[in-house]
PDB file of C-alpha atoms in Angstrom:
ATOM      1  CA  MET A 117     134.965 101.541  22.061  1.00 53.00           C
ATOM      2  CA  PRO A 118     132.579  98.561  22.077  1.00 55.00           C
ATOM      3  CA  PRO A 119     130.348  98.290  25.157  1.00 53.00           C
ATOM      4  CA  THR A 120     131.991  94.962  26.158  1.00 54.00           C
ATOM      5  CA  ALA A 121     135.468  96.556  26.161  1.00 53.00           C
ATOM      6  CA  ARG A 122     134.165  99.497  28.178  1.00 56.00           C
ATOM      7  CA  LYS A 123     132.638  97.140  30.749  1.00 60.00           C
ATOM      8  CA  THR A 124     135.876  95.111  30.956  1.00 65.00           C
ATOM      9  CA  GLY A 125     137.903  98.326  31.464  1.00 66.00           C
ATOM     10  CA  THR A 126     135.501  99.532  34.135  1.00 72.00           C
ATOM     11  CA  ALA A 127     135.590  96.184  35.904  1.00 68.00           C
ATOM     12  CA  ARG A 128     139.401  96.194  35.826  1.00 67.00           C
ATOM     13  CA  LEU A 129     139.529  99.703  37.353  1.00 61.00           C
ATOM     14  CA  ARG A 130     137.057  98.717  40.068  1.00 64.00           C
ATOM     15  CA  SER A 131     139.088  95.615  40.817  1.00 64.00           C
ATOM     16  CA  GLN A 132     142.251  97.719  41.155  1.00 63.00           C
ATOM     17  CA  ALA A 133     140.391 100.131  43.443  1.00 58.00           C
ATOM     18  CA  PHE A 134     139.125  97.323  45.676  1.00 55.00           C
ATOM     19  CA  ARG A 135     142.637  95.855  45.940  1.00 61.00           C
ATOM     20  CA  ARG A 136     144.066  99.228  46.949  1.00 57.00           C
ATOM     21  CA  ILE A 137     141.329  99.805  49.518  1.00 61.00           C
ATOM     22  CA  ARG A 138     141.990  96.389  51.089  1.00 55.00           C
ATOM     23  CA  ALA A 139     145.709  97.212  51.284  1.00 55.00           C
ATOM     24  CA  ASP A 140     144.903 100.636  52.755  1.00 51.00           C
ATOM     25  CA  HIS A 141     142.708  99.025  55.424  1.00 51.00           C
ATOM     26  CA  GLN A 142     145.554  96.721  56.430  1.00 61.00           C
ATOM     27  CA  SER A 143     147.873  99.625  57.201  1.00 80.00           C
ATOM     28  CA  GLU A 144     145.194 101.979  58.586  1.00 86.00           C
ATOM     29  CA  LEU A 145     145.279 100.648  62.157  1.00 89.00           C
ATOM     30  CA  ALA A 146     149.075 100.783  62.299  1.00 92.00           C
ATOM     31  CA  GLU A 147     149.073 104.340  60.950  1.00 92.00           C
ATOM     32  CA  ASP A 148     146.491 105.453  63.507  1.00 92.00           C
ATOM     33  CA  TYR A 149     148.415 103.895  66.389  1.00 95.00           C
ATOM     34  CA  VAL A 150     151.846 105.305  65.453  1.00 96.00           C
ATOM     35  CA  GLU A 151     150.369 108.752  64.830  1.00 94.00           C
ATOM     36  CA  LEU A 152     148.653 108.703  68.220  1.00 95.00           C
ATOM     37  CA  ILE A 153     151.817 107.436  69.947  1.00 97.00           C
ATOM     38  CA  ALA A 154     153.779 110.263  68.306  1.00 97.00           C
ATOM     39  CA  ASP A 155     151.166 112.781  69.483  1.00 96.00           C
ATOM     40  CA  LEU A 156     151.358 111.455  73.048  1.00 96.00           C
ATOM     41  CA  ILE A 157     155.151 111.586  73.033  1.00 96.00           C
ATOM     42  CA  ASP A 158     155.011 115.186  71.719  1.00 96.00           C
ATOM     43  CA  GLU A 159     152.345 116.220  74.282  1.00 96.00           C
ATOM     44  CA  LYS A 160     153.423 114.285  77.390  1.00 94.00           C
ATOM     45  CA  GLY A 161     156.977 113.235  76.707  1.00 93.00           C
ATOM     46  CA  GLU A 162     155.925 109.592  76.693  1.00 93.00           C
ATOM     47  CA  ALA A 163     153.240 107.221  75.464  1.00 96.00           C
ATOM     48  CA  ARG A 164     151.745 104.512  77.623  1.00 95.00           C
ATOM     49  CA  GLY A 165     149.334 101.756  76.611  1.00 94.00           C
ATOM     50  CA  SER A 166     146.699 103.061  79.008  1.00 94.00           C
ATOM     51  CA  ASP A 167     146.834 106.504  77.341  1.00 96.00           C
ATOM     52  CA  VAL A 168     146.460 104.930  73.927  1.00 96.00           C
ATOM     53  CA  ALA A 169     143.466 102.889  75.124  1.00 96.00           C
ATOM     54  CA  LEU A 170     141.852 105.960  76.656  1.00 96.00           C
ATOM     55  CA  ARG A 171     142.309 108.098  73.513  1.00 95.00           C
ATOM     56  CA  LEU A 172     141.008 105.364  71.203  1.00 93.00           C
ATOM     57  CA  GLY A 173     138.207 104.276  73.502  1.00 94.00           C
ATOM     58  CA  VAL A 174     139.303 100.630  73.436  1.00 94.00           C
ATOM     59  CA  ALA A 175     140.223  98.085  76.087  1.00 95.00           C
ATOM     60  CA  ASN A 176     143.808  97.812  77.349  1.00 94.00           C
ATOM     61  CA  ALA A 177     143.898  94.225  76.069  1.00 95.00           C
ATOM     62  CA  THR A 178     143.156  95.490  72.547  1.00 95.00           C
ATOM     63  CA  VAL A 179     146.048  97.943  72.770  1.00 95.00           C
ATOM     64  CA  VAL A 180     148.425  95.270  74.122  1.00 93.00           C
ATOM     65  CA  LYS A 181     147.572  92.957  71.211  1.00 95.00           C
ATOM     66  CA  THR A 182     147.963  95.720  68.643  1.00 95.00           C
ATOM     67  CA  LEU A 183     151.250  96.944  70.161  1.00 95.00           C
ATOM     68  CA  LYS A 184     152.615  93.419  69.872  1.00 95.00           C
ATOM     69  CA  ARG A 185     151.811  93.441  66.147  1.00 94.00           C
ATOM     70  CA  LEU A 186     153.386  96.886  65.783  1.00 96.00           C
ATOM     71  CA  GLN A 187     156.488  95.640  67.577  1.00 95.00           C
ATOM     72  CA  ASP A 188     156.657  92.589  65.318  1.00 95.00           C
ATOM     73  CA  ALA A 189     156.387  94.967  62.323  1.00 95.00           C
ATOM     74  CA  GLY A 190     159.317  97.027  63.629  1.00 96.00           C
ATOM     75  CA  LEU A 191     157.293 100.197  64.252  1.00 97.00           C
ATOM     76  CA  VAL A 192     157.479 100.380  68.063  1.00 97.00           C
ATOM     77  CA  THR A 193     159.578  99.105  70.942  1.00 96.00           C
ATOM     78  CA  GLN A 194     158.328  98.545  74.440  1.00 91.00           C
ATOM     79  CA  GLU A 195     159.325  96.856  77.647  1.00 79.00           C
ATOM     80  CA  PRO A 196     156.642  95.493  80.003  1.00 78.00           C
ATOM     81  CA  TYR A 197     155.101  98.265  82.130  1.00 79.00           C
ATOM     82  CA  ARG A 198     157.181 100.892  80.350  1.00 85.00           C
ATOM     83  CA  SER A 199     156.569 103.632  77.817  1.00 93.00           C
ATOM     84  CA  ILE A 200     156.077 102.907  74.148  1.00 96.00           C
ATOM     85  CA  PHE A 201     158.746 104.181  71.774  1.00 96.00           C
ATOM     86  CA  LEU A 202     158.550 104.586  68.023  1.00 97.00           C
ATOM     87  CA  THR A 203     161.337 103.186  65.899  1.00 97.00           C
ATOM     88  CA  GLY A 204     162.729 105.210  63.005  1.00 97.00           C
ATOM     89  CA  GLU A 205     160.243 103.484  60.711  1.00 97.00           C
ATOM     90  CA  GLY A 206     157.450 104.225  63.195  1.00 97.00           C
ATOM     91  CA  TRP A 207     158.321 107.926  63.257  1.00 97.00           C
ATOM     92  CA  ARG A 208     158.414 107.998  59.426  1.00 97.00           C
ATOM     93  CA  MET A 209     154.964 106.440  59.293  1.00 95.00           C
ATOM     94  CA  ALA A 210     153.624 108.860  61.924  1.00 96.00           C
ATOM     95  CA  GLU A 211     155.007 111.909  60.136  1.00 96.00           C
ATOM     96  CA  GLY A 212     153.607 110.674  56.830  1.00 94.00           C
ATOM     97  CA  GLY A 213     150.181 110.284  58.438  1.00 93.00           C
ATOM     98  CA  ARG A 214     150.397 113.764  59.955  1.00 94.00           C
ATOM     99  CA  ARG A 215     151.361 115.224  56.569  1.00 94.00           C
ATOM    100  CA  LYS A 216     148.450 113.507  54.827  1.00 94.00           C
ATOM    101  CA  HIS A 217     146.083 114.603  57.551  1.00 93.00           C
ATOM    102  CA  ARG A 218     147.160 118.263  57.302  1.00 95.00           C
ATOM    103  CA  ILE A 219     146.759 118.315  53.497  1.00 96.00           C
ATOM    104  CA  VAL A 220     143.360 116.580  53.484  1.00 96.00           C
ATOM    105  CA  GLU A 221     142.012 118.658  56.354  1.00 96.00           C
ATOM    106  CA  GLY A 222     143.246 121.879  54.725  1.00 96.00           C
ATOM    107  CA  PHE A 223     141.658 120.884  51.434  1.00 96.00           C
ATOM    108  CA  LEU A 224     138.314 120.160  53.092  1.00 96.00           C
ATOM    109  CA  LEU A 225     138.446 123.484  54.917  1.00 96.00           C
ATOM    110  CA  ALA A 226     139.219 125.263  51.614  1.00 96.00           C
ATOM    111  CA  LEU A 227     136.068 123.640  50.181  1.00 94.00           C
ATOM    112  CA  GLY A 228     134.043 125.223  52.973  1.00 96.00           C
ATOM    113  CA  VAL A 229     133.612 122.174  55.214  1.00 96.00           C
ATOM    114  CA  THR A 230     133.302 123.124  58.887  1.00 97.00           C
ATOM    115  CA  GLU A 231     136.386 122.702  61.048  1.00 96.00           C
ATOM    116  CA  ALA A 232     134.884 119.908  63.148  1.00 96.00           C
ATOM    117  CA  THR A 233     133.714 117.943  60.115  1.00 96.00           C
ATOM    118  CA  ALA A 234     137.005 118.480  58.251  1.00 96.00           C
ATOM    119  CA  ARG A 235     138.937 117.155  61.242  1.00 93.00           C
ATOM    120  CA  ILE A 236     136.779 114.039  61.539  1.00 92.00           C
ATOM    121  CA  ASP A 237     136.502 113.318  57.799  1.00 93.00           C
ATOM    122  CA  SER A 238     140.192 113.834  57.133  1.00 92.00           C
ATOM    123  CA  GLU A 239     140.970 111.183  59.758  1.00 87.00           C
ATOM    124  CA  GLY A 240     139.401 108.556  57.523  1.00 84.00           C
ATOM    125  CA  ILE A 241     140.236 109.979  54.114  1.00 90.00           C
ATOM    126  CA  GLU A 242     143.945 110.326  54.822  1.00 89.00           C
ATOM    127  CA  HIS A 243     144.359 106.529  54.771  1.00 86.00           C
ATOM    128  CA  HIS A 244     142.815 106.105  51.346  1.00 86.00           C
ATOM    129  CA  VAL A 245     144.011 109.071  49.320  1.00 90.00           C
ATOM    130  CA  SER A 246     146.744 108.437  46.763  1.00 91.00           C
ATOM    131  CA  GLU A 247     149.973 110.394  46.618  1.00 93.00           C
ATOM    132  CA  GLU A 248     148.836 111.798  43.253  1.00 95.00           C
ATOM    133  CA  THR A 249     145.649 113.145  44.828  1.00 94.00           C
ATOM    134  CA  LEU A 250     147.557 114.505  47.835  1.00 95.00           C
ATOM    135  CA  ARG A 251     149.933 116.372  45.536  1.00 96.00           C
ATOM    136  CA  ALA A 252     146.940 117.844  43.650  1.00 96.00           C
ATOM    137  CA  MET A 253     145.332 118.892  46.944  1.00 96.00           C
ATOM    138  CA  ALA A 254     148.601 120.473  48.100  1.00 96.00           C
ATOM    139  CA  ARG A 255     148.938 122.378  44.793  1.00 96.00           C
ATOM    140  CA  PHE A 256     145.338 123.574  45.109  1.00 95.00           C
ATOM    141  CA  LEU A 257     146.011 124.801  48.646  1.00 95.00           C
ATOM    142  CA  ALA A 258     149.257 126.507  47.601  1.00 94.00           C
ATOM    143  CA  ARG A 259     147.480 128.363  44.785  1.00 91.00           C
ATOM    144  CA  GLY A 260     144.787 129.533  47.177  1.00 79.00           C
ATOM    145  CA  ARG A 261     147.358 130.982  49.561  1.00 65.00           C
ATOM    146  CA  THR A 262     149.370 132.779  46.907  1.00 53.00           C
ATOM    147  CA  GLY A 263     146.772 133.963  44.489  1.00 48.00           C
TER     148      GLY A 263
END
């Protein structure tokens, strides 16, 4: 392959990667919020904006603004001064995030990464890993458990 064609192919792949990363970043905040809301509902039976703000270390005003966007996107419902509820789509997104997190964290642990580092790193990686890579990680983990 001529060097010019190789460079063009590489540039095209990099461009595709950058586009995917930008798209991932757009959904990352929503995924983090719905996953946290699901965790709070599972732990406490409800999720409140103040609990979300405390867990994320952000101001209540930031949470209010983000919850409005999530509501507009059809991921949560909320009445003023009431608990936050996930819609069906919100629960699907939360469960998908949890699944990705479990696979990535398990993979990092299998590589010998410490538990604390695997937990922290998987929180960021989960938003950017493709389904193909997740399936490969899951296969790797399954082989390690059975053989």
